[in-house]
Tab-separated table of C-alpha atoms and ligand atoms in Angstrom:
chain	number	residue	atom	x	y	z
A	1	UNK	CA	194.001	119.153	8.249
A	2	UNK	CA	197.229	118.296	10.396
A	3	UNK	CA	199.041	115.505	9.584
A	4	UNK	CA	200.413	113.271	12.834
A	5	UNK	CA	202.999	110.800	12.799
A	6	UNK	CA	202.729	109.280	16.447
A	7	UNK	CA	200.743	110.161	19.317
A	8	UNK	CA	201.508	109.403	22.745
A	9	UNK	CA	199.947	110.005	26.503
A	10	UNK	CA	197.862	113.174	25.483
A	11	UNK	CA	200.005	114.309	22.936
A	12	UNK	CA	199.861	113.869	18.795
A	13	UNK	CA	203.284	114.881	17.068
A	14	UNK	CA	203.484	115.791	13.403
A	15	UNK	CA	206.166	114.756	10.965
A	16	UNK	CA	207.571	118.152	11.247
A	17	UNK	CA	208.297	117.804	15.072
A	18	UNK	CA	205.125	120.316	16.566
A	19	UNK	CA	203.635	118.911	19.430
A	20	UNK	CA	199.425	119.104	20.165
A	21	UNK	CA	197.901	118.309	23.031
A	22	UNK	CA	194.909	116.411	22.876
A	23	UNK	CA	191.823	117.773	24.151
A	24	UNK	CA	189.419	115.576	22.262
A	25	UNK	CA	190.306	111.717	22.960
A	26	UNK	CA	189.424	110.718	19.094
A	27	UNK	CA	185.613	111.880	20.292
A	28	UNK	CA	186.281	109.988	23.723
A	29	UNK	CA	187.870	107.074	22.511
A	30	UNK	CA	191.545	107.654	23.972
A	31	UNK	CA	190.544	107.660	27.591
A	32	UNK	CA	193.855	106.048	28.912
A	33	UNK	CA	195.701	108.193	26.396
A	34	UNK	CA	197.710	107.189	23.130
A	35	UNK	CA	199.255	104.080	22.912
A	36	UNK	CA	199.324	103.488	26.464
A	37	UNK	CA	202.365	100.521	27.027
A	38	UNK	CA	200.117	98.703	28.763
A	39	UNK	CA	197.509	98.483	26.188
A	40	UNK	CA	200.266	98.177	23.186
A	41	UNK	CA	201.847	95.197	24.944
A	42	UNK	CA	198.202	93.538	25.165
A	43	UNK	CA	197.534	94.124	21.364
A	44	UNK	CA	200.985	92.674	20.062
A	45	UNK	CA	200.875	89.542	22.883
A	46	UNK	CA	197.203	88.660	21.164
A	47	UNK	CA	198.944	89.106	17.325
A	48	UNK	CA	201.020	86.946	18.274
A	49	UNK	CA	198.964	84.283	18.815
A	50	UNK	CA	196.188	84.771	16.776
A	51	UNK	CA	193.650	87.180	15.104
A	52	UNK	CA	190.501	86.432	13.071
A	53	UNK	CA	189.583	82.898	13.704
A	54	UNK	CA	186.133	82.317	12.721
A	55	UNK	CA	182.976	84.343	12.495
A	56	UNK	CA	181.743	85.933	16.200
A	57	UNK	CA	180.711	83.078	18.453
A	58	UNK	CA	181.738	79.679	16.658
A	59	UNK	CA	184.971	79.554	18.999
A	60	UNK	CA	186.018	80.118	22.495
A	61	UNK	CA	188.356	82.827	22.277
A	62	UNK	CA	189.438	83.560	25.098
A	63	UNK	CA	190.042	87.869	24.971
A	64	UNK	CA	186.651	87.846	24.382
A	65	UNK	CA	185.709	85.896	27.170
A	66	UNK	CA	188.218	87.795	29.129
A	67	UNK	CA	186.994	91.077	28.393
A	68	UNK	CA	183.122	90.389	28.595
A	69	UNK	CA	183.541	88.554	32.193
A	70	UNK	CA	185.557	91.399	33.652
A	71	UNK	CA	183.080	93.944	31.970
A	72	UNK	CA	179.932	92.528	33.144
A	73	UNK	CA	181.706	91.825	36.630
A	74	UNK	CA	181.705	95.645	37.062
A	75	UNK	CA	178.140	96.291	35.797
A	76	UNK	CA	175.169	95.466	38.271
A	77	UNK	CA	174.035	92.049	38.090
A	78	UNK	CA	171.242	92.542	35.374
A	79	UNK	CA	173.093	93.017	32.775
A	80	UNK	CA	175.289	89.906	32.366
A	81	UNK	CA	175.346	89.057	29.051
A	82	UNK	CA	177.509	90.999	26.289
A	83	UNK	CA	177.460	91.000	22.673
A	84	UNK	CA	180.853	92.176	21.106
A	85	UNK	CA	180.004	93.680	17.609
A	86	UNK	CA	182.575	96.623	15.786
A	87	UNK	CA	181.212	99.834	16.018
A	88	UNK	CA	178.897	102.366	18.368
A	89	UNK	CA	176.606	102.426	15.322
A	90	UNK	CA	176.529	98.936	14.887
A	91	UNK	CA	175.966	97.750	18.499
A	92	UNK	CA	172.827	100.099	18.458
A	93	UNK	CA	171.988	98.036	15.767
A	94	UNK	CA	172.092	95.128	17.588
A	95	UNK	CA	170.362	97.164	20.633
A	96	UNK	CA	167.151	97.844	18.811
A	97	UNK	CA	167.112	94.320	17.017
A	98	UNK	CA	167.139	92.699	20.318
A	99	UNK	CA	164.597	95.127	21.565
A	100	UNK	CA	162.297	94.474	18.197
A	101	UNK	CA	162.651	90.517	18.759
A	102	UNK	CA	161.951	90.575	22.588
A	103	UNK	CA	158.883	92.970	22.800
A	104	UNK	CA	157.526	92.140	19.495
A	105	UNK	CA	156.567	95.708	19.070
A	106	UNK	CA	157.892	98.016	16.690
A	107	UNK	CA	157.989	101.599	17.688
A	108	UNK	CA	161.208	102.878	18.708
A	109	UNK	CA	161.421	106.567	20.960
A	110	UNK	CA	164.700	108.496	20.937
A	111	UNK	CA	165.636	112.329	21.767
A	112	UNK	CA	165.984	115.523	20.198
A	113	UNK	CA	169.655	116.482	19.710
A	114	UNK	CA	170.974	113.134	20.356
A	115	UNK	CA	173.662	111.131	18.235
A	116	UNK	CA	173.567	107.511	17.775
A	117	UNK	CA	175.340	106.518	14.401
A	118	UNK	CA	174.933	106.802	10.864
A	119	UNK	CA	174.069	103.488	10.179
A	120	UNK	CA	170.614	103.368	8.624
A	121	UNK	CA	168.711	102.011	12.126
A	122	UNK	CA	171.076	104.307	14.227
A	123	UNK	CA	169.938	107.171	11.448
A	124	UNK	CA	166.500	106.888	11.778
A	125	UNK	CA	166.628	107.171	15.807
A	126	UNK	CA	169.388	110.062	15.535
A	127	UNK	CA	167.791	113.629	16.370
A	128	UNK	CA	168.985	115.961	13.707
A	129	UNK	CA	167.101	116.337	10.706
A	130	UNK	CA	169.941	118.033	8.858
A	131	UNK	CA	172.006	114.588	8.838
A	132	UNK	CA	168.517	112.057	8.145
A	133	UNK	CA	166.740	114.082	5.554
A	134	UNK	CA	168.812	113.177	2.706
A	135	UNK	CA	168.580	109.299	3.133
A	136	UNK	CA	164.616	109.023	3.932
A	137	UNK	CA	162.912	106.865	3.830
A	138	UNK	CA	164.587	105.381	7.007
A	139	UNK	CA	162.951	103.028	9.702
A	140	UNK	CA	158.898	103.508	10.348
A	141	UNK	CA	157.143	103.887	13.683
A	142	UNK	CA	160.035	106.243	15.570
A	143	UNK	CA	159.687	109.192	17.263
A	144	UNK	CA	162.207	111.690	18.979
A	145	UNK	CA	161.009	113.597	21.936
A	146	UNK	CA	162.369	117.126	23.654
A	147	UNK	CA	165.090	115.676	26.667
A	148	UNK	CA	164.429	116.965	29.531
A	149	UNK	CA	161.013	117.247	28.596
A	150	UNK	CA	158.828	115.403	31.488
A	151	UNK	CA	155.537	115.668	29.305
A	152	UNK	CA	157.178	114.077	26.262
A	153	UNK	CA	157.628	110.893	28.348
A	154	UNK	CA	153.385	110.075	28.161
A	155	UNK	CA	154.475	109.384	24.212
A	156	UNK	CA	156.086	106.050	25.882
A	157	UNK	CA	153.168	103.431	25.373
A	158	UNK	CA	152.611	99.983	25.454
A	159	UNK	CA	153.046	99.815	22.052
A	160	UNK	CA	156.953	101.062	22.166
A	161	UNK	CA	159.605	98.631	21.899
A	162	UNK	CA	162.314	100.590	23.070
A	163	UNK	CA	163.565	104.042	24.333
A	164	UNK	CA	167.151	104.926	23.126
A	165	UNK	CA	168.757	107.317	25.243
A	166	UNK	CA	172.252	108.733	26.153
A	167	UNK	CA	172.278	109.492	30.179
A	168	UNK	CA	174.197	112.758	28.997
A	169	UNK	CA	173.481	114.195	25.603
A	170	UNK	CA	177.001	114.686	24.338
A	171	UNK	CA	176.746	115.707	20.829
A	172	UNK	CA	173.833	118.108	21.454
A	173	UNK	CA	176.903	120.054	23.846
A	174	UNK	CA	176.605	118.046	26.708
A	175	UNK	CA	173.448	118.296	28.105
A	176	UNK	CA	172.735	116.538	31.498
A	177	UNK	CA	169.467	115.518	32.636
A	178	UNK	CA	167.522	117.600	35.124
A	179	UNK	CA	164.901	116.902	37.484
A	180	UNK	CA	165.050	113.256	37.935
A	181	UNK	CA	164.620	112.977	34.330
A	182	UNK	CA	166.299	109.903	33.640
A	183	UNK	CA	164.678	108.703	36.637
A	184	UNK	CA	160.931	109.186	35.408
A	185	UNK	CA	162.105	107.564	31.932
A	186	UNK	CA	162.845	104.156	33.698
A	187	UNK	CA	159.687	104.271	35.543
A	188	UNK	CA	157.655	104.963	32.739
A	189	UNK	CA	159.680	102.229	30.306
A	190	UNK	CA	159.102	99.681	33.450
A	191	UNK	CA	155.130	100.633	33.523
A	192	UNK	CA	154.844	99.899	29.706
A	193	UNK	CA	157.153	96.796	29.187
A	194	UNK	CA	159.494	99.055	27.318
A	195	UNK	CA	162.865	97.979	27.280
A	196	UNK	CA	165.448	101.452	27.958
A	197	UNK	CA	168.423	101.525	25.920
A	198	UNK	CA	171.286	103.553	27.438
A	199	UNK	CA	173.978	104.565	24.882
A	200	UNK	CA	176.864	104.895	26.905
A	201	UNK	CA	179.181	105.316	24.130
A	202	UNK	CA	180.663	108.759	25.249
A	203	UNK	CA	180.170	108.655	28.779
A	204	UNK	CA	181.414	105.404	28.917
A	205	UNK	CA	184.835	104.365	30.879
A	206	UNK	CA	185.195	107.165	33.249
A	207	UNK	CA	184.591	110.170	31.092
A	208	UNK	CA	181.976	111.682	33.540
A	209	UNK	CA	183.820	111.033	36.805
A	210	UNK	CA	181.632	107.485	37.102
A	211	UNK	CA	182.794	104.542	35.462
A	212	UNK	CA	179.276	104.670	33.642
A	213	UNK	CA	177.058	107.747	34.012
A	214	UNK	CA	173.885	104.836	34.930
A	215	UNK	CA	176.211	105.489	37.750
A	216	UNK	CA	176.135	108.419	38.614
A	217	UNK	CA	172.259	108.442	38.354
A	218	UNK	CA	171.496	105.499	40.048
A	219	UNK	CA	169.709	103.770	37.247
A	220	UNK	CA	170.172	100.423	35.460
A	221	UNK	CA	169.036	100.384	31.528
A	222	UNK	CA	167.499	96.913	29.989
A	223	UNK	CA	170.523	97.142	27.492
A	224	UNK	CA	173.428	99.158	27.973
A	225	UNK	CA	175.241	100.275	24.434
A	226	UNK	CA	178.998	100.491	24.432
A	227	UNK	CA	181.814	101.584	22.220
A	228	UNK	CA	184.388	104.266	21.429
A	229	UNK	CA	186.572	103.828	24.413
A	230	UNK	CA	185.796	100.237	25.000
A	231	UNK	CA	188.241	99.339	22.689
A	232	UNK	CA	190.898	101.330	24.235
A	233	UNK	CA	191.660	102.723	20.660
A	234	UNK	CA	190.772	99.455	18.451
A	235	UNK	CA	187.763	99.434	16.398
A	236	UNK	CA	184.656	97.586	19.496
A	237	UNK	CA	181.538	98.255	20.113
A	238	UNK	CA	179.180	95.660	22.601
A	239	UNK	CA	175.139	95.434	23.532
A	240	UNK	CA	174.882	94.189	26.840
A	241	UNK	CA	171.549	93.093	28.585
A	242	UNK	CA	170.503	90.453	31.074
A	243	UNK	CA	170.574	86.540	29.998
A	244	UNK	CA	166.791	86.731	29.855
A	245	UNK	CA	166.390	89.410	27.104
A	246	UNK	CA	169.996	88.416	25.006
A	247	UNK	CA	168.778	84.758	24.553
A	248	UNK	CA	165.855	85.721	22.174
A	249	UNK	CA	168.259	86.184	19.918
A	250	UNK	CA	169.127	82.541	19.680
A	251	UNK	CA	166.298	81.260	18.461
A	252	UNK	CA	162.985	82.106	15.644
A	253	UNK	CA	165.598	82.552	13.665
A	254	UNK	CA	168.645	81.275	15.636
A	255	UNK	CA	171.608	83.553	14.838
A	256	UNK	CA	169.304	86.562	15.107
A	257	UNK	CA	172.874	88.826	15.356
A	258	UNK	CA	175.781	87.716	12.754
A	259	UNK	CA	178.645	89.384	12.434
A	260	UNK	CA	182.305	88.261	11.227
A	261	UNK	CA	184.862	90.879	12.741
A	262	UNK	CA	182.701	91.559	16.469
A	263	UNK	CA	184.845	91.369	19.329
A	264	UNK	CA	187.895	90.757	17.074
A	265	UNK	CA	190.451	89.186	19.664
A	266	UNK	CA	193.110	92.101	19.329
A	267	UNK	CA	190.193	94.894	19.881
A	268	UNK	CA	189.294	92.654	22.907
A	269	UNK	CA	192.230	92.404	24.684
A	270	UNK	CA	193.268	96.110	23.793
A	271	UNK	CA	190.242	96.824	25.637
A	272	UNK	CA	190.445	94.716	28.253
A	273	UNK	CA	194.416	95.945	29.206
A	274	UNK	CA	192.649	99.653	28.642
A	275	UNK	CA	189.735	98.636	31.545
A	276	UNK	CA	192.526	97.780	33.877
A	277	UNK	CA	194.045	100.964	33.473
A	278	UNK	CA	191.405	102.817	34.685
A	279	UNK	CA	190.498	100.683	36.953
A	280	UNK	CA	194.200	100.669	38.399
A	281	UNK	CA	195.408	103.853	37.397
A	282	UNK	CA	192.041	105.309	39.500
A	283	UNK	CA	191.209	107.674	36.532
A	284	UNK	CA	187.462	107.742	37.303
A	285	UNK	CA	188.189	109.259	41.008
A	286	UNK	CA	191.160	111.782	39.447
A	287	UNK	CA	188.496	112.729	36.643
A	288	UNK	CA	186.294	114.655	38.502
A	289	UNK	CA	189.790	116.708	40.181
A	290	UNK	CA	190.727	117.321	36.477
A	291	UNK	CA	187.009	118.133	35.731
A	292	UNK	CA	187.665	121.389	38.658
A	293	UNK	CA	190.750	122.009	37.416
A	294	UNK	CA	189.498	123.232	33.973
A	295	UNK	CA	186.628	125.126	35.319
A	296	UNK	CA	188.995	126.923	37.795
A	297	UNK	CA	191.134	127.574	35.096
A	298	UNK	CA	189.221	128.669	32.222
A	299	UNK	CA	187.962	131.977	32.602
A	300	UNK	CA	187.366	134.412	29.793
A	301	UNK	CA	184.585	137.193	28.494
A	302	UNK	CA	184.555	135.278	25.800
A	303	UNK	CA	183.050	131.912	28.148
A	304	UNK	CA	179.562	132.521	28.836
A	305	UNK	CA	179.038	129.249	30.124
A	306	UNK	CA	180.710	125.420	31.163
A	307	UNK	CA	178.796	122.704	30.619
A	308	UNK	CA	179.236	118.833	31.545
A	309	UNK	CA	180.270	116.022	33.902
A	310	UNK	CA	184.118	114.901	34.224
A	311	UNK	CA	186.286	115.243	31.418
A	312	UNK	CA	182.973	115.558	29.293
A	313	UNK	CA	183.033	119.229	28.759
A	314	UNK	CA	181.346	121.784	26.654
A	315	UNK	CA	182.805	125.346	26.710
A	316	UNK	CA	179.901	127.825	25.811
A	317	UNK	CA	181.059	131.203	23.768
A	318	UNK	CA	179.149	134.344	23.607
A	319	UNK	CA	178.654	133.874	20.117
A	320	UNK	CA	179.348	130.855	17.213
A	321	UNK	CA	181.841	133.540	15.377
A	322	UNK	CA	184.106	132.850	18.270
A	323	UNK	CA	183.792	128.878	18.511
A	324	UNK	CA	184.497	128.646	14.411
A	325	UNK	CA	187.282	131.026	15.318
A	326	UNK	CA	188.833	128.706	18.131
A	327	UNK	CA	188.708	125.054	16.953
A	328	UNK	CA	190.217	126.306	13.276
A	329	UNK	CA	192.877	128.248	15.106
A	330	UNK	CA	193.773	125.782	18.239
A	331	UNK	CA	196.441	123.920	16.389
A	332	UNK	CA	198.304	127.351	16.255
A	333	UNK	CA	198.355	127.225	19.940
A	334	UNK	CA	199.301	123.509	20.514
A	335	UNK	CA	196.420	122.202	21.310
A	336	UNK	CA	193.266	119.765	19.421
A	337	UNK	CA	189.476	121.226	19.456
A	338	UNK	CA	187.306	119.844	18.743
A	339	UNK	CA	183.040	120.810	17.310
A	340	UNK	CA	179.968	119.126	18.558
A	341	UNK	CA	177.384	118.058	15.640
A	342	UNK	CA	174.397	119.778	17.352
A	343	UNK	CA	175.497	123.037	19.078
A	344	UNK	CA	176.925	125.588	17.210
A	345	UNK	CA	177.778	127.639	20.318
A	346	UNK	CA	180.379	125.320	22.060
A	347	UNK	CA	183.745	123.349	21.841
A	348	UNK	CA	184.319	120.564	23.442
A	349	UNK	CA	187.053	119.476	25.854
A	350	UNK	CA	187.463	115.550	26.395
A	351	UNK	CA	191.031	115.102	27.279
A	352	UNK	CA	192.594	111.461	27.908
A	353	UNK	CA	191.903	110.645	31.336
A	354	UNK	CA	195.810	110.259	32.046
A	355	UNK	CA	196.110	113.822	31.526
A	356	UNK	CA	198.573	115.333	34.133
A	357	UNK	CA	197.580	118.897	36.638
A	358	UNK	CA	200.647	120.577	34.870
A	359	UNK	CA	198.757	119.813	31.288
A	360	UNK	CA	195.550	121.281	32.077
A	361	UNK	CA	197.174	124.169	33.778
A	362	UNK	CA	199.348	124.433	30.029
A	363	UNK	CA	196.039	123.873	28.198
A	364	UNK	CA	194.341	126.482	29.459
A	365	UNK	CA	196.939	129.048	30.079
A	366	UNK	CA	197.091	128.486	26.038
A	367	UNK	CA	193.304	128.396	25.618
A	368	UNK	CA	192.585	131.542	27.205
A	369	UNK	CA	195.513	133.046	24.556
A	370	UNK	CA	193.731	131.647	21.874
A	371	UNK	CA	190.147	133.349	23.659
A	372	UNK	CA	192.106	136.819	23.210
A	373	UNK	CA	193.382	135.981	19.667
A	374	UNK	CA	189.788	135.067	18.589
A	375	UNK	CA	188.138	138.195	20.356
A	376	UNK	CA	190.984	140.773	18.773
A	377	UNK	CA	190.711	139.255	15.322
A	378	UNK	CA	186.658	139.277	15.225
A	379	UNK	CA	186.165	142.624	16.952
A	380	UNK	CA	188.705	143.999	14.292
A	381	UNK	CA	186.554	142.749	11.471
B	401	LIG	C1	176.601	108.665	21.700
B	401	LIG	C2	177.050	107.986	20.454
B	401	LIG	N1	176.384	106.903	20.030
B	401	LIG	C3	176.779	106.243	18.918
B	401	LIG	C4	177.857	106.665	18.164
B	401	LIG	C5	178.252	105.917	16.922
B	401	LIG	O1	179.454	105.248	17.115
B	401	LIG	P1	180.386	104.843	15.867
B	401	LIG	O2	180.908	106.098	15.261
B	401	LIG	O3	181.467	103.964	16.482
B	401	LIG	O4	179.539	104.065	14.929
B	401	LIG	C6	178.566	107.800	18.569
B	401	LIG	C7	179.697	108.299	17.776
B	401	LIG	O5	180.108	109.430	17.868
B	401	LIG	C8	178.149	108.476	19.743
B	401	LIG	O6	178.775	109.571	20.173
C-alpha cells in the first residue's frame, strides 16, 4: 500500500518525494481534483464559524440551504426537495425508506452487477452474491434482474415499491445501457406506480460528460441518489425527490429519516464551492475532449476493448493475468489504478476532471509502458 502525504490537482505525493498521478478520483469522488483552493477556502471559512450544531434539520444552517437550493436549481423541476445524509450507502437508505413509506409496498427490484453500498438495505439490493452471501438473511421481497435485459423489466409489478438503478453500471466495468433501456424502465415504473431510483453516485458531477447521466438519457428518476463527489472530497451523500413524495416522511411517524452528522455544514459548503467549480471551470463540456483524448491515446495488443462515458472509463485486457498485473504494478510507473468489484477483465480510469491535455498525453505514454512491462513479464512466465 503507498503511503501519501499531500495530494494536489491530480497528483498524490508520498513522504519520500515520488509523485502519482491520479487516475481514480478516490472511486470518483475528486472530480475537481485534490484540495482544490477554492474548495479548501470554503471548508476553513465554514470552521470558522461553526460545525455540528444540532441534529439534521432542527436549525437553519445556512451551507445546507446553500448547497441544496443551488443543487436542485440545476436538476429539472421534479425533483426539488433534498435530503443531506453522510454516505452513498446511507442515502440509498433513505431512498428505499422513502420509497417503502410512499408506495406502501414492499418489494424492491435492482440489477445484476450493480453496486449500491454495504449497508445492510444497500446489501440486500447490491448484485453480487460473493459480497451478500455471508451476511444473509438481508431484506425480503427483492429481486435483481439482467441490465440490459428488456424481458426482465415484466418482473416490475404493481406490487414493487421501487426500482434501484445506476444509469451506467460502474462497478460491473462500466456498462451503459443499450436500446432505450433506461427508457423502457421509466415507462414501465410510471405504468405500475413504481417509484425509479437513480443512483447517481459515480456518474454524478460531470463524470460522464453530463452533469448527471439522467442527462444524457433524457430521463428524470422519482428520487435521484447522490454522493461521492457531492461532497467535493468531505464525507455527503443526499436523496432528492419531488416535495410530493419527500413529505411522507414527515409524518406516521414524523421524523421518518434521523440522522445527526447529514449535511454536516463543512461537507456542505465543500460541496457547494466544488459545484461551482465545475460549473465555472466548464469541466462537464472539457470531459468528453479528455474522454477522446484517452481513447486516441491508448492503444495496445494488450486493450481488447474501451468501455464508458466521459472520464468514466473501463480499459478491457485480453486476459485478467494482465489487469492483476497492471493495477499492482502502476505505482512503478507514476500513476494510481484502480479494480472494479464486478469485472475481473478491466481497470478503470476516472481521472479528476481538472486533469490537463499534457497529463493524459503523460498518462498514457506511461500506461502503454506499463502494457509492455505486463505482456513481457507474463509471456516470460
Ligand atoms: C454506485 C454506487 N452506489 C453507492 C455506493 C456507496 O457509497 P458509499 O461508499 O459512500 O457508502 C457506491 C460506492 O462505491 C457506488 O459506487
Amino acid at each position: 500500500m503507498l503511503e501519501i502525504e499531500r495530494a494536489e490537482g491530480v497528483f498524490m505525493y508520498s513522504p519520500t518525494g515520488e509523485k502519482y498521478l491520479d487516475l481514480v478520483s478516490g472511486v470518483s469522488v475528486s472530480n475537481t481534483g485534490h484540495c482544490h483552493p477554492r474548495v479548501v477556502e470554503a471548508v476553513k471559512k465554514q470552521v470558522d464559524l461553526y460545525m455540528h450544531l444540532m441534529v439534521y434539520g432542527e436549525i437553519i444552517q445556512n451551507p445546507q440551504v446553500r448547497y441544496a437550493e443551488r443543487l436542485t436549481g440545476i436538476l429539472p423541476e421534479e425533483l426539488d426537495t433534498c435530503f443531506f445524509v453522510n454516505s452513498g450507502s446511507e442515502a440509498v437508505e433513505g431512498a428505499l425508506k422513502l420509497a417503502k413509506r410512499f408506495t406502501g409496498r414492499s418489494r424492491i427490484i435492482s440489477f445484476k452487477n450493480s453496486y449500491h453500498g454495504s449497508t445492510h438495505g444497500a446489501l440486500s439490493i447490491q448484485g453480487g452474491e460473493r459480497l451478500k452471501n455471508p451476511f444473509r438473511p438481508l431484506l425480503p421481497d427483492t429481486l435483481q434482474i439482467d441490465f440490459n435485459d428488456e424481458d426482465a423489466i415484466e418482473a416490475i409489478d404493481t406490487k414493487t415499491a421501487c426500482v434501484v438503478v445506476e444509469p451506467i453500471q460502474s462497478e460491473a466495468g462500466v456498462i451503459c445501457p443499450g436500446n432505450d433501456f433506461l427508457k423502457k424502465l421509466r415507462q414501465r415504473c410510471t405504468e405500475t406506480g413504481t417509484l425509479l431510483i437513480f443512483d447517481e453516485i459515480q456518474t454524478g458531477f460531470g463524470r460522464t460528460g453530463y452533469m448527471f447521466a439522467m442527462k444524457r438519457y433524457n430521463l428524470v428518476p422519482d428520487i435521484l441518489v447522490l454522493a461521492k463527489a457531492l461532497g467535493g472530497g468531505m464525507p455527503l451523500g443526499a436523496f432528492i425527490s419531488s416535495n410530493r413524495i419527500m413529505s411522507v416522511l414527515m409524518t406516521n411517524p414524523p421524523l421518518g429519516h434521523i440522522t445527526t452528522f447529514g449535511g454536516h455544514p463543512v461537507c456542505c459548503a465543500a460541496g457547494l464551492a466544488s459545484l461551482n467549480v465545475i460549473i465555472e471551470e466548464n469541466l462537464v463540456v472539457t470531459c468528453n475532449e479528455k474522454s477522446a483524448l484517452f481513447r486516441q491515446e491508448l492503444k495496445h495488443p494488450l486493450i481488447s476493448g474501451i468501455r464508458g462515458e466521459g472520464l468514466l472509463l473501463a480499459v478491457q485486457l485480453v486476459e485478467p493475468e494482465y489487469v492483476r498485473y497492471v493495477i499492482a504494478n502502476s505505482h512503478k510507473y507514476g500513476i494510481i489504478l484502480d479494480y472494479f468489484l464486478f469485472c475481473n477483465n478491466a481497470f478503470r480510469i476516472a481521472p479528476p476532471l481538472v486533469i490537463k491535455e499534457e497529463e493524459i498525453l503523460w498518462a498514457c505514454a506511461q500506461l502503454n509502458k506499463l502494457l509492455d512491462d505486463a505482456f513481457n513479464n507474463i509471456r516470460k512466465k
